[in-house]
mmCIF file of C-alpha atoms and ligand atoms in Angstrom:
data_model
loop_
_atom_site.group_PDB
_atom_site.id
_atom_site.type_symbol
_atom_site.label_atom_id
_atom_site.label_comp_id
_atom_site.label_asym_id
_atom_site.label_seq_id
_atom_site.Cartn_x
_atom_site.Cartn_y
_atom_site.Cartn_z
ATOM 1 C CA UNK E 1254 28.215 -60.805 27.829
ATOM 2 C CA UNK E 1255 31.890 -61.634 26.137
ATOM 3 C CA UNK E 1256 32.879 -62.132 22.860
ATOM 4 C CA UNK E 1257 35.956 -62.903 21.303
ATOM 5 C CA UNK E 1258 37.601 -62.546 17.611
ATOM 6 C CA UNK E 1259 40.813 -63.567 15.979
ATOM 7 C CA UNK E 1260 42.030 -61.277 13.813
ATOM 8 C CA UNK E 1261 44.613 -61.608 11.206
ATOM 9 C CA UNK E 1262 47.388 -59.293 10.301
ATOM 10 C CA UNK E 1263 47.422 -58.711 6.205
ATOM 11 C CA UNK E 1264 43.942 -59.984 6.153
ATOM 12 C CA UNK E 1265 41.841 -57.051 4.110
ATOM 13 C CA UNK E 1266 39.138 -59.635 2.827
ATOM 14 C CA UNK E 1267 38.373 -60.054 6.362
ATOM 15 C CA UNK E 1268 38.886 -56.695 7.745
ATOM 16 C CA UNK E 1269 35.954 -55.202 9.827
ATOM 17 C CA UNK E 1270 33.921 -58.541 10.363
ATOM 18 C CA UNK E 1271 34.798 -58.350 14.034
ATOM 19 C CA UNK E 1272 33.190 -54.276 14.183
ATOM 20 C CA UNK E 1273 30.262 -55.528 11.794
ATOM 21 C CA UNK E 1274 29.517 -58.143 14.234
ATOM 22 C CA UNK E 1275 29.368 -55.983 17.209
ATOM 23 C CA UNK E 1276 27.491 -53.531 15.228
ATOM 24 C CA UNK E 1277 24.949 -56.130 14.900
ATOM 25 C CA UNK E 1278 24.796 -56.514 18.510
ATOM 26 C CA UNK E 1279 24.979 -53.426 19.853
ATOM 27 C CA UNK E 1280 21.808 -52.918 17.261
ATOM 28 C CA UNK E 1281 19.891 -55.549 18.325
ATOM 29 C CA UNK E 1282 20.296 -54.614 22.080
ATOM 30 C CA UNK E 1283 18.769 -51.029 21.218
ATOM 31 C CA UNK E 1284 21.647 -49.329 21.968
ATOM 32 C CA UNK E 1285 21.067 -45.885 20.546
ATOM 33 C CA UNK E 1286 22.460 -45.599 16.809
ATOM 34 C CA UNK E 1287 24.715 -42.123 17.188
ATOM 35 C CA UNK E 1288 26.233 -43.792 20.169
ATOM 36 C CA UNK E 1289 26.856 -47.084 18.136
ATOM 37 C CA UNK E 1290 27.868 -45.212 15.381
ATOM 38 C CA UNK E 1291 30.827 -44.109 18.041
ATOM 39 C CA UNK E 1292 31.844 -47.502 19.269
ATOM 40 C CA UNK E 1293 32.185 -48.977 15.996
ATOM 41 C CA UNK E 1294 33.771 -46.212 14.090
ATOM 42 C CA UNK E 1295 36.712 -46.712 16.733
ATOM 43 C CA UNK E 1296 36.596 -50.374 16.787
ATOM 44 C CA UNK E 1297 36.931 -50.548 13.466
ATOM 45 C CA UNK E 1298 39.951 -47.978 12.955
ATOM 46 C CA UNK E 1299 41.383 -50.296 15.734
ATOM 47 C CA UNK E 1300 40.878 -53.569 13.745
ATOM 48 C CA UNK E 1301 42.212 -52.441 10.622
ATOM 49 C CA UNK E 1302 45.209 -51.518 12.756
ATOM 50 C CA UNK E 1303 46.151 -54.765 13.492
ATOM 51 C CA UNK E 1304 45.469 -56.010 10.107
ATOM 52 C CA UNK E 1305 47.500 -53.058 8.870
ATOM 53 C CA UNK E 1306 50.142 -52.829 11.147
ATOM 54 C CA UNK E 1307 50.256 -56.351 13.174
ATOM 55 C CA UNK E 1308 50.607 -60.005 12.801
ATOM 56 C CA UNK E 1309 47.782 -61.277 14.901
ATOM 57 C CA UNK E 1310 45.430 -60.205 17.346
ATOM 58 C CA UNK E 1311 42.276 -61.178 19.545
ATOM 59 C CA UNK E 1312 39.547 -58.584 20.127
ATOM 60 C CA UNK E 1313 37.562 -59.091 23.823
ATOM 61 C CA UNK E 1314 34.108 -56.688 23.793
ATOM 62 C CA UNK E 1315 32.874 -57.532 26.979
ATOM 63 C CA UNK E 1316 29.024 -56.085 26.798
ATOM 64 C CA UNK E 1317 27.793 -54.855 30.332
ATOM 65 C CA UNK E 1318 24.258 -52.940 30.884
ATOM 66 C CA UNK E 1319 25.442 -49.446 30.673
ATOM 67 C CA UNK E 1320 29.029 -49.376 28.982
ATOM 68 C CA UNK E 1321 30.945 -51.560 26.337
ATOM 69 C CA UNK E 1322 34.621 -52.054 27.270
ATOM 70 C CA UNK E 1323 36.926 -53.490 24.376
ATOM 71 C CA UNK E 1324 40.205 -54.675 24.439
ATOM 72 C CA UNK E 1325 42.245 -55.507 21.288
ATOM 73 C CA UNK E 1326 45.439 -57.162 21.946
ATOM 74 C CA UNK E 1327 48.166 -57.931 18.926
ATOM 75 C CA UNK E 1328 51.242 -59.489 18.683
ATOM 76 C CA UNK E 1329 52.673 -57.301 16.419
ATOM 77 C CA UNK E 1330 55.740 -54.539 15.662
ATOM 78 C CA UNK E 1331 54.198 -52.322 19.037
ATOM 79 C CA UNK E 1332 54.465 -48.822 18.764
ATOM 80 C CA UNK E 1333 57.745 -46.980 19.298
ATOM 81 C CA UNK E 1334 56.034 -43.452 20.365
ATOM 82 C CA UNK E 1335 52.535 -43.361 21.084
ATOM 83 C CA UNK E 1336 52.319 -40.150 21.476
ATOM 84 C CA UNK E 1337 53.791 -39.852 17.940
ATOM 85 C CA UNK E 1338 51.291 -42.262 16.546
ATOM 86 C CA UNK E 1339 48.163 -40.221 18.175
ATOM 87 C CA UNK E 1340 49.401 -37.371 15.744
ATOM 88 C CA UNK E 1341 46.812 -37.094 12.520
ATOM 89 C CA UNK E 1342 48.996 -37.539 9.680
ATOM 90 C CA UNK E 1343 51.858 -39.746 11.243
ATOM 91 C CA UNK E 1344 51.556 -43.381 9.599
ATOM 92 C CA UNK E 1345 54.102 -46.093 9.146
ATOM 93 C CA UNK E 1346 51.537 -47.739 6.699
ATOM 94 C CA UNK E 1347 53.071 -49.618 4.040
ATOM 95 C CA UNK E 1348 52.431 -49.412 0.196
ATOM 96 C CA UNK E 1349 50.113 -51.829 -0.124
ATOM 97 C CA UNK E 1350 48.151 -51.110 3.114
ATOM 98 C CA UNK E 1351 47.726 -47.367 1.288
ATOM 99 C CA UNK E 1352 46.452 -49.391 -1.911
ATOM 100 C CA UNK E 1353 43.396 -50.669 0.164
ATOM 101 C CA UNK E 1354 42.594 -46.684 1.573
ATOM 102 C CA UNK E 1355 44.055 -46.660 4.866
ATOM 103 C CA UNK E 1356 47.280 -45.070 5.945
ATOM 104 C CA UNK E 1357 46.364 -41.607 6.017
ATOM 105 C CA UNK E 1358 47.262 -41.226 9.708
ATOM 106 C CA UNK E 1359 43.927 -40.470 10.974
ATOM 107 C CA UNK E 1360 43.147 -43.877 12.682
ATOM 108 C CA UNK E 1361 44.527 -43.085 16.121
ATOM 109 C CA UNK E 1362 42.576 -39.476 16.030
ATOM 110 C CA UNK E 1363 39.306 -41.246 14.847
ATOM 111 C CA UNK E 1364 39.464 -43.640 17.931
ATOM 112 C CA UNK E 1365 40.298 -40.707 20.395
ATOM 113 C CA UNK E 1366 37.682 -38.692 19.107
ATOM 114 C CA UNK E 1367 35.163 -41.668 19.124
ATOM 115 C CA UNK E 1368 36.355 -43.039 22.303
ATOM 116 C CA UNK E 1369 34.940 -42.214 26.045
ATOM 117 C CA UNK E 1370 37.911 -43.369 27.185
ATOM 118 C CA UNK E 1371 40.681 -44.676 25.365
ATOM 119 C CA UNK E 1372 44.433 -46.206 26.633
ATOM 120 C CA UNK E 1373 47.430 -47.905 24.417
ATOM 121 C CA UNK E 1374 49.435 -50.267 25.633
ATOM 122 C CA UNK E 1375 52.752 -51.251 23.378
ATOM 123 C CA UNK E 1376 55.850 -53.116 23.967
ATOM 124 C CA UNK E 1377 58.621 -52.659 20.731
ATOM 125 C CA UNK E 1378 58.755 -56.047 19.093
ATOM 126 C CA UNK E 1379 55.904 -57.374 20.637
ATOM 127 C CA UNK E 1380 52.670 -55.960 20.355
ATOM 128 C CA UNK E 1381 50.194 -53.587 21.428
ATOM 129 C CA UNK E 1382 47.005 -53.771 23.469
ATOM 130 C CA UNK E 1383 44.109 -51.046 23.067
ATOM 131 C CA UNK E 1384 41.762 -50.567 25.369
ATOM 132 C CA UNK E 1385 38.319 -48.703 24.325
ATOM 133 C CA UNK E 1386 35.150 -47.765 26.750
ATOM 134 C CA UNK E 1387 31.910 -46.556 25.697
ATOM 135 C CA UNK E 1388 28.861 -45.574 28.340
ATOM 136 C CA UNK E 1389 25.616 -46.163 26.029
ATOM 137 C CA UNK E 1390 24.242 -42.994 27.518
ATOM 138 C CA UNK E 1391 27.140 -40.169 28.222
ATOM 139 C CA UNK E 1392 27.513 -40.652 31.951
ATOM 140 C CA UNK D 878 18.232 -34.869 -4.599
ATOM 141 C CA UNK D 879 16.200 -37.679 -5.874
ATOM 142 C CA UNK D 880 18.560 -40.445 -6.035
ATOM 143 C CA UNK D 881 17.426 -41.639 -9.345
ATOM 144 C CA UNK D 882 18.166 -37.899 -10.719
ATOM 145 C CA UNK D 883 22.218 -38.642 -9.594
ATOM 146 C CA UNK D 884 22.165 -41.710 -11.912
ATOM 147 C CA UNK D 885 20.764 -39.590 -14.542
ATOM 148 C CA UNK D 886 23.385 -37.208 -13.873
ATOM 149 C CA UNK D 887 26.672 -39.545 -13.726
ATOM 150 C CA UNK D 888 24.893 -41.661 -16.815
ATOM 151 C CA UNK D 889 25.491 -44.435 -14.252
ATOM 152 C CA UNK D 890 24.471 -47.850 -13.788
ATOM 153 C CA UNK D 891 22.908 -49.184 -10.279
ATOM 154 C CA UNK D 892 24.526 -52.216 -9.081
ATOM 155 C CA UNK D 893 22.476 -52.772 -5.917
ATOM 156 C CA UNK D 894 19.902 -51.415 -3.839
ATOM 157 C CA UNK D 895 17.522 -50.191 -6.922
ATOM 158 C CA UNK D 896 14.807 -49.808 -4.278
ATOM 159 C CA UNK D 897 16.386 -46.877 -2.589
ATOM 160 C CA UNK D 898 16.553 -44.964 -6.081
ATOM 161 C CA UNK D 899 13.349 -42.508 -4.666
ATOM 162 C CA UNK D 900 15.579 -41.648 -1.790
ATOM 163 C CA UNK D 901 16.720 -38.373 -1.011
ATOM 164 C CA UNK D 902 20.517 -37.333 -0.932
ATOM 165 C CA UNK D 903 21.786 -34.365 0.314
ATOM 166 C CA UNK D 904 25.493 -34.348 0.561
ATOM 167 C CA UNK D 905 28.118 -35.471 -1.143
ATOM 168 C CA UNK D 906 31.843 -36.250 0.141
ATOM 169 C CA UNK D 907 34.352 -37.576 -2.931
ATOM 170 C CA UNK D 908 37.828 -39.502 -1.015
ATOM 171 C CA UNK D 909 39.675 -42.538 -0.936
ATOM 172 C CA UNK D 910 40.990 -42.522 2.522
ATOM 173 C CA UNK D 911 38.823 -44.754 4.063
ATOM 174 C CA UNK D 912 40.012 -42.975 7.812
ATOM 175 C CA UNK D 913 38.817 -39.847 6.329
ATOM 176 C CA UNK D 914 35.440 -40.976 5.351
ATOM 177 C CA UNK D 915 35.085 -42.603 8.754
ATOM 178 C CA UNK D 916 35.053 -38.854 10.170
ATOM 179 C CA UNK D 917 32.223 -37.733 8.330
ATOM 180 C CA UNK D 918 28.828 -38.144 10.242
ATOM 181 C CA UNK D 919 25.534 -37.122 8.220
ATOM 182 C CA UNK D 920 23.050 -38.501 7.016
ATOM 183 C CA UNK D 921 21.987 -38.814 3.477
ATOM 184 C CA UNK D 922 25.410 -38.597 2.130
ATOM 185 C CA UNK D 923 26.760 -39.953 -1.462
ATOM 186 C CA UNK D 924 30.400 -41.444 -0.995
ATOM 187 C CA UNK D 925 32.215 -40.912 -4.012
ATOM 188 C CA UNK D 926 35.382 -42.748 -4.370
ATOM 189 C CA UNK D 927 37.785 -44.672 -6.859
ATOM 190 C CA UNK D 928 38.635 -46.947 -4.193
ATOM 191 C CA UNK D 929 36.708 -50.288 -4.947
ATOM 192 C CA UNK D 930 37.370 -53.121 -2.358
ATOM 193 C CA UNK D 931 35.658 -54.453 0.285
ATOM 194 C CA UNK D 932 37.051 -52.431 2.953
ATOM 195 C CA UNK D 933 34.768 -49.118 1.044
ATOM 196 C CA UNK D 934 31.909 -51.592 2.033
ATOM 197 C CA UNK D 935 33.010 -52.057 5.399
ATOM 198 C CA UNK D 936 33.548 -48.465 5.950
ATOM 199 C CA UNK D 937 30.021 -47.400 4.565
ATOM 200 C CA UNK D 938 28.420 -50.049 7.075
ATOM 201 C CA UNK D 939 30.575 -48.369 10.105
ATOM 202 C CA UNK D 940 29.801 -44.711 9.176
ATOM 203 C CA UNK D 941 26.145 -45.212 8.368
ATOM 204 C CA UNK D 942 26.618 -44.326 4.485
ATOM 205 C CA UNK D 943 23.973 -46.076 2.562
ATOM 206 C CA UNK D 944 25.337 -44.392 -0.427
ATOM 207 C CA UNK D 945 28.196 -45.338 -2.693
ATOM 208 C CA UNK D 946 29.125 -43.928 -6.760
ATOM 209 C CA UNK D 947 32.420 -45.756 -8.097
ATOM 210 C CA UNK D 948 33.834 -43.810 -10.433
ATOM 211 C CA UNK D 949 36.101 -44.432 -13.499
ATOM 212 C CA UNK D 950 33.776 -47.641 -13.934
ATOM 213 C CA UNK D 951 36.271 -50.041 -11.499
ATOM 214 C CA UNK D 952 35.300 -53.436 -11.044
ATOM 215 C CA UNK D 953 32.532 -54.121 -8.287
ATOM 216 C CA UNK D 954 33.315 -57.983 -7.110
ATOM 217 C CA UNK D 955 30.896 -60.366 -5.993
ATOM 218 C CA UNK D 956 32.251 -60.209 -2.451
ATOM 219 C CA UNK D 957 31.599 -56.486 -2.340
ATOM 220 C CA UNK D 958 27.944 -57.163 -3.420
ATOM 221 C CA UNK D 959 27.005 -59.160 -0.984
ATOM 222 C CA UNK D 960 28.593 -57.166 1.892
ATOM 223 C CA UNK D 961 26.358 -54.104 0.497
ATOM 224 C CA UNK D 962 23.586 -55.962 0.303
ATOM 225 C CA UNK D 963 23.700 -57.634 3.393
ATOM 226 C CA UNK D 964 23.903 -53.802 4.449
ATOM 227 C CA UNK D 965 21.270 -52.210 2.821
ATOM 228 C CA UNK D 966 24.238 -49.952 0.821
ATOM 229 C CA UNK D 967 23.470 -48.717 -2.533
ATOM 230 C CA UNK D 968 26.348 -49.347 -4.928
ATOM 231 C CA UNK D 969 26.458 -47.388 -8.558
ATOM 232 C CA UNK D 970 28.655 -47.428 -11.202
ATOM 233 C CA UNK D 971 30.179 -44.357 -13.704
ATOM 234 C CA UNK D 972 32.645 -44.306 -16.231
ATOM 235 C CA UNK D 973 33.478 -40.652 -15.802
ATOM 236 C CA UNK D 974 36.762 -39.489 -13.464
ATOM 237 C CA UNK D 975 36.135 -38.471 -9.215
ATOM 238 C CA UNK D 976 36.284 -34.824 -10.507
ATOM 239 C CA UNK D 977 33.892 -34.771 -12.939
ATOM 240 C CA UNK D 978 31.560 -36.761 -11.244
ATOM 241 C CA UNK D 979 32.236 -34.300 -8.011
ATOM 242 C CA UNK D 980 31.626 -31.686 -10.519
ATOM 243 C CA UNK D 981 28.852 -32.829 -12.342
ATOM 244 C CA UNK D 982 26.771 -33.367 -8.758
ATOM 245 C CA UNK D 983 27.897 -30.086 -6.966
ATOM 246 C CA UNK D 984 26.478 -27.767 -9.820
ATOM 247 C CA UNK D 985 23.393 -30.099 -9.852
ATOM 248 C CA UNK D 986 23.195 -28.846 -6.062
ATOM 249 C CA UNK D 987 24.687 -31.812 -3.836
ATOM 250 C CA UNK D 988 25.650 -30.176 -0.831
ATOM 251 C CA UNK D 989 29.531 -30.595 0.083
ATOM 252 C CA UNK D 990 30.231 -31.353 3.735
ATOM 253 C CA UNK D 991 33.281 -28.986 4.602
HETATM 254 N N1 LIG I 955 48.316 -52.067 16.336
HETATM 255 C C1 LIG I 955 49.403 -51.409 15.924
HETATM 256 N N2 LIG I 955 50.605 -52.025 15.875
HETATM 257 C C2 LIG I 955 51.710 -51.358 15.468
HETATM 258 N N3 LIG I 955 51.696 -50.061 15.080
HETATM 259 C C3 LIG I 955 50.531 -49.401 15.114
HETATM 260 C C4 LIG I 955 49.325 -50.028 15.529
HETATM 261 N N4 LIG I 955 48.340 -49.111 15.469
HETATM 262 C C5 LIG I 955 48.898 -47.974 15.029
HETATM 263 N N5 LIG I 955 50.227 -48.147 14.822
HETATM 264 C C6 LIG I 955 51.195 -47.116 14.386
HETATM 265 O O1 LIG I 955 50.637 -45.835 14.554
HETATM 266 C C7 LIG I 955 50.558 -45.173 13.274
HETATM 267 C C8 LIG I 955 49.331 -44.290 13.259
HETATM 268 O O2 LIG I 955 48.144 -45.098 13.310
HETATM 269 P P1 LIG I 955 46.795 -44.540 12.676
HETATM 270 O O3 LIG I 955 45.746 -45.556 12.830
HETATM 271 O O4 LIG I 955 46.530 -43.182 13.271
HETATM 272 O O5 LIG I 955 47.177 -44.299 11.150
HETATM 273 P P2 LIG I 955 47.367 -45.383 9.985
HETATM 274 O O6 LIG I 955 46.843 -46.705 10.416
HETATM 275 O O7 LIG I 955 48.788 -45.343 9.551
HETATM 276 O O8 LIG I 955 46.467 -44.770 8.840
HETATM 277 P P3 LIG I 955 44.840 -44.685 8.839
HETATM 278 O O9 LIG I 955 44.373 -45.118 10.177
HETATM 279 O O10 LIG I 955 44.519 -43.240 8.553
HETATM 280 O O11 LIG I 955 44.377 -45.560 7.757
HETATM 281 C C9 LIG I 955 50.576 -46.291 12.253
HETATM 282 O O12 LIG I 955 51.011 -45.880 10.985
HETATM 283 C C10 LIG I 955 51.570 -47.248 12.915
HETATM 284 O O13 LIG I 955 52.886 -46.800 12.748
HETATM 285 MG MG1 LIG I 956 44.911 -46.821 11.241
#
């Protein structure tokens, strides 16, 4: 099973309704809740990326029996050093992204940590693609 | 502690969820990094916080917090009303500060997480 979300850069209202949706989902499919818990923790750190950091983006969960695999693809700034950006602490975030609770630098760690496997993606000026998998029982 | 007993506490006012005010919490964690919160995983926790938008909602529903105390008496919208409810999140309101709320609830025996 696919699904696909648009995502909006500078969009807080909407911030998260992709993650809430596959929350839903995942739930409803029985997945177990501390491995949900997992997924959408790092999906949702991811999302707010591109609304924080990005213009526009699509998010592609593709659903399979044992594993979710997630893409999230923006069109954005990219990321100059991605091994920079995986530090906790080192954000870019602008004032007003700080004003709604993010920019703390933790978002990259969170996803890592969350993450059974995890690979970025980023081209300067264009955008950046992260790619999440989850197994729904640790393999 | 008895959820009810924190209300007491905080002299607060329950904006949602009144039927979870027999609950049990055990823990309490006070922040307004939203990336913070989102690395705390235990149950029966009370989120603390002065940050009052709907991303606090959205980041209770994604850590599995069904707890929330504004402080400083902020303004709860609509919007973030229906997200809680929608989420089973309890949302309460205080006028006093983060660190005498913190305060308050850590003598009255809320465990801290770190
Ligand atoms: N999708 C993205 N597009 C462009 N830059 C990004 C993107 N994701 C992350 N970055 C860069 O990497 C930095 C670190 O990201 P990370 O998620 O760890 O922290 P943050 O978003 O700044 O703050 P937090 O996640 O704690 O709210 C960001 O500040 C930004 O510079
Ligand atoms: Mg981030």
């Amino acid at each position: 099973m696919k699904l696909n979300f648009q995502v909006e850069g500078g969009n807080f209202a909407k911030a998260g309704a992709a993650s809430s949706e596959v929350k839903k989902m995942l739930k409803q499919l029985g997945v177990p809740p501390m491995i949900i818990r997992r997924i959408v923790v790092a999906l949702y750190e991811a999302e707010v990326n591109i609304v924080a950091h990005a213009q526009q983006g699509v998010i592609s969960v593709d659903l399979h029996h044992d594993k979710v695999e997630i893409e999230l693809r923006d069109k954005g700034p990219g990321i100059q050093d991605i091994s920079r950006a995986m530090q906790e602490g080192f954000s870019t975030a602008s004032e007003e992204v700080r004003a709604m609770g993010f920019g703390a630098g933790m978002g990259l760690p969170n996803i890592k940590k969350n993450a059974d496997k995890l690979h970025i993606e980023s081209q300067v000026g264009e955008g950046t693609t992260v790619y999440i998998t989850n197994y729904f029982a640790k393999p | 502690m008895e959820l009810a007993r924190i209300v007491e506490i905080v002299n607060g006012r329950v904006i949602c969820g009144e039927e979870k005010l027999r609950r049990t919490v055990k823990y309490g964690f006070s922040s307004d990094l939203m990336s913070d919160v989102l690395t705390i995983n235990i149950e029966n926790l009370l989120l603390m916080t002065g940050l009052t938008n709907p991303q606090t909602i959205r980041t209770a529903e994604m850590a599995d917090i069904e707890f929330i105390l504004f402080v400083r008496n902020k303004k709860i919208t609509s919007d973030m009303i229906k997200l809680a409810r929608e989420n089973d999140i309890v949302l309460i309101t205080t006028g006093y500060s983060l660190f005498r709320t913190s305060g308050l609830l850590y003598n009255a025996g809320l465990k801290p997480v770190y």
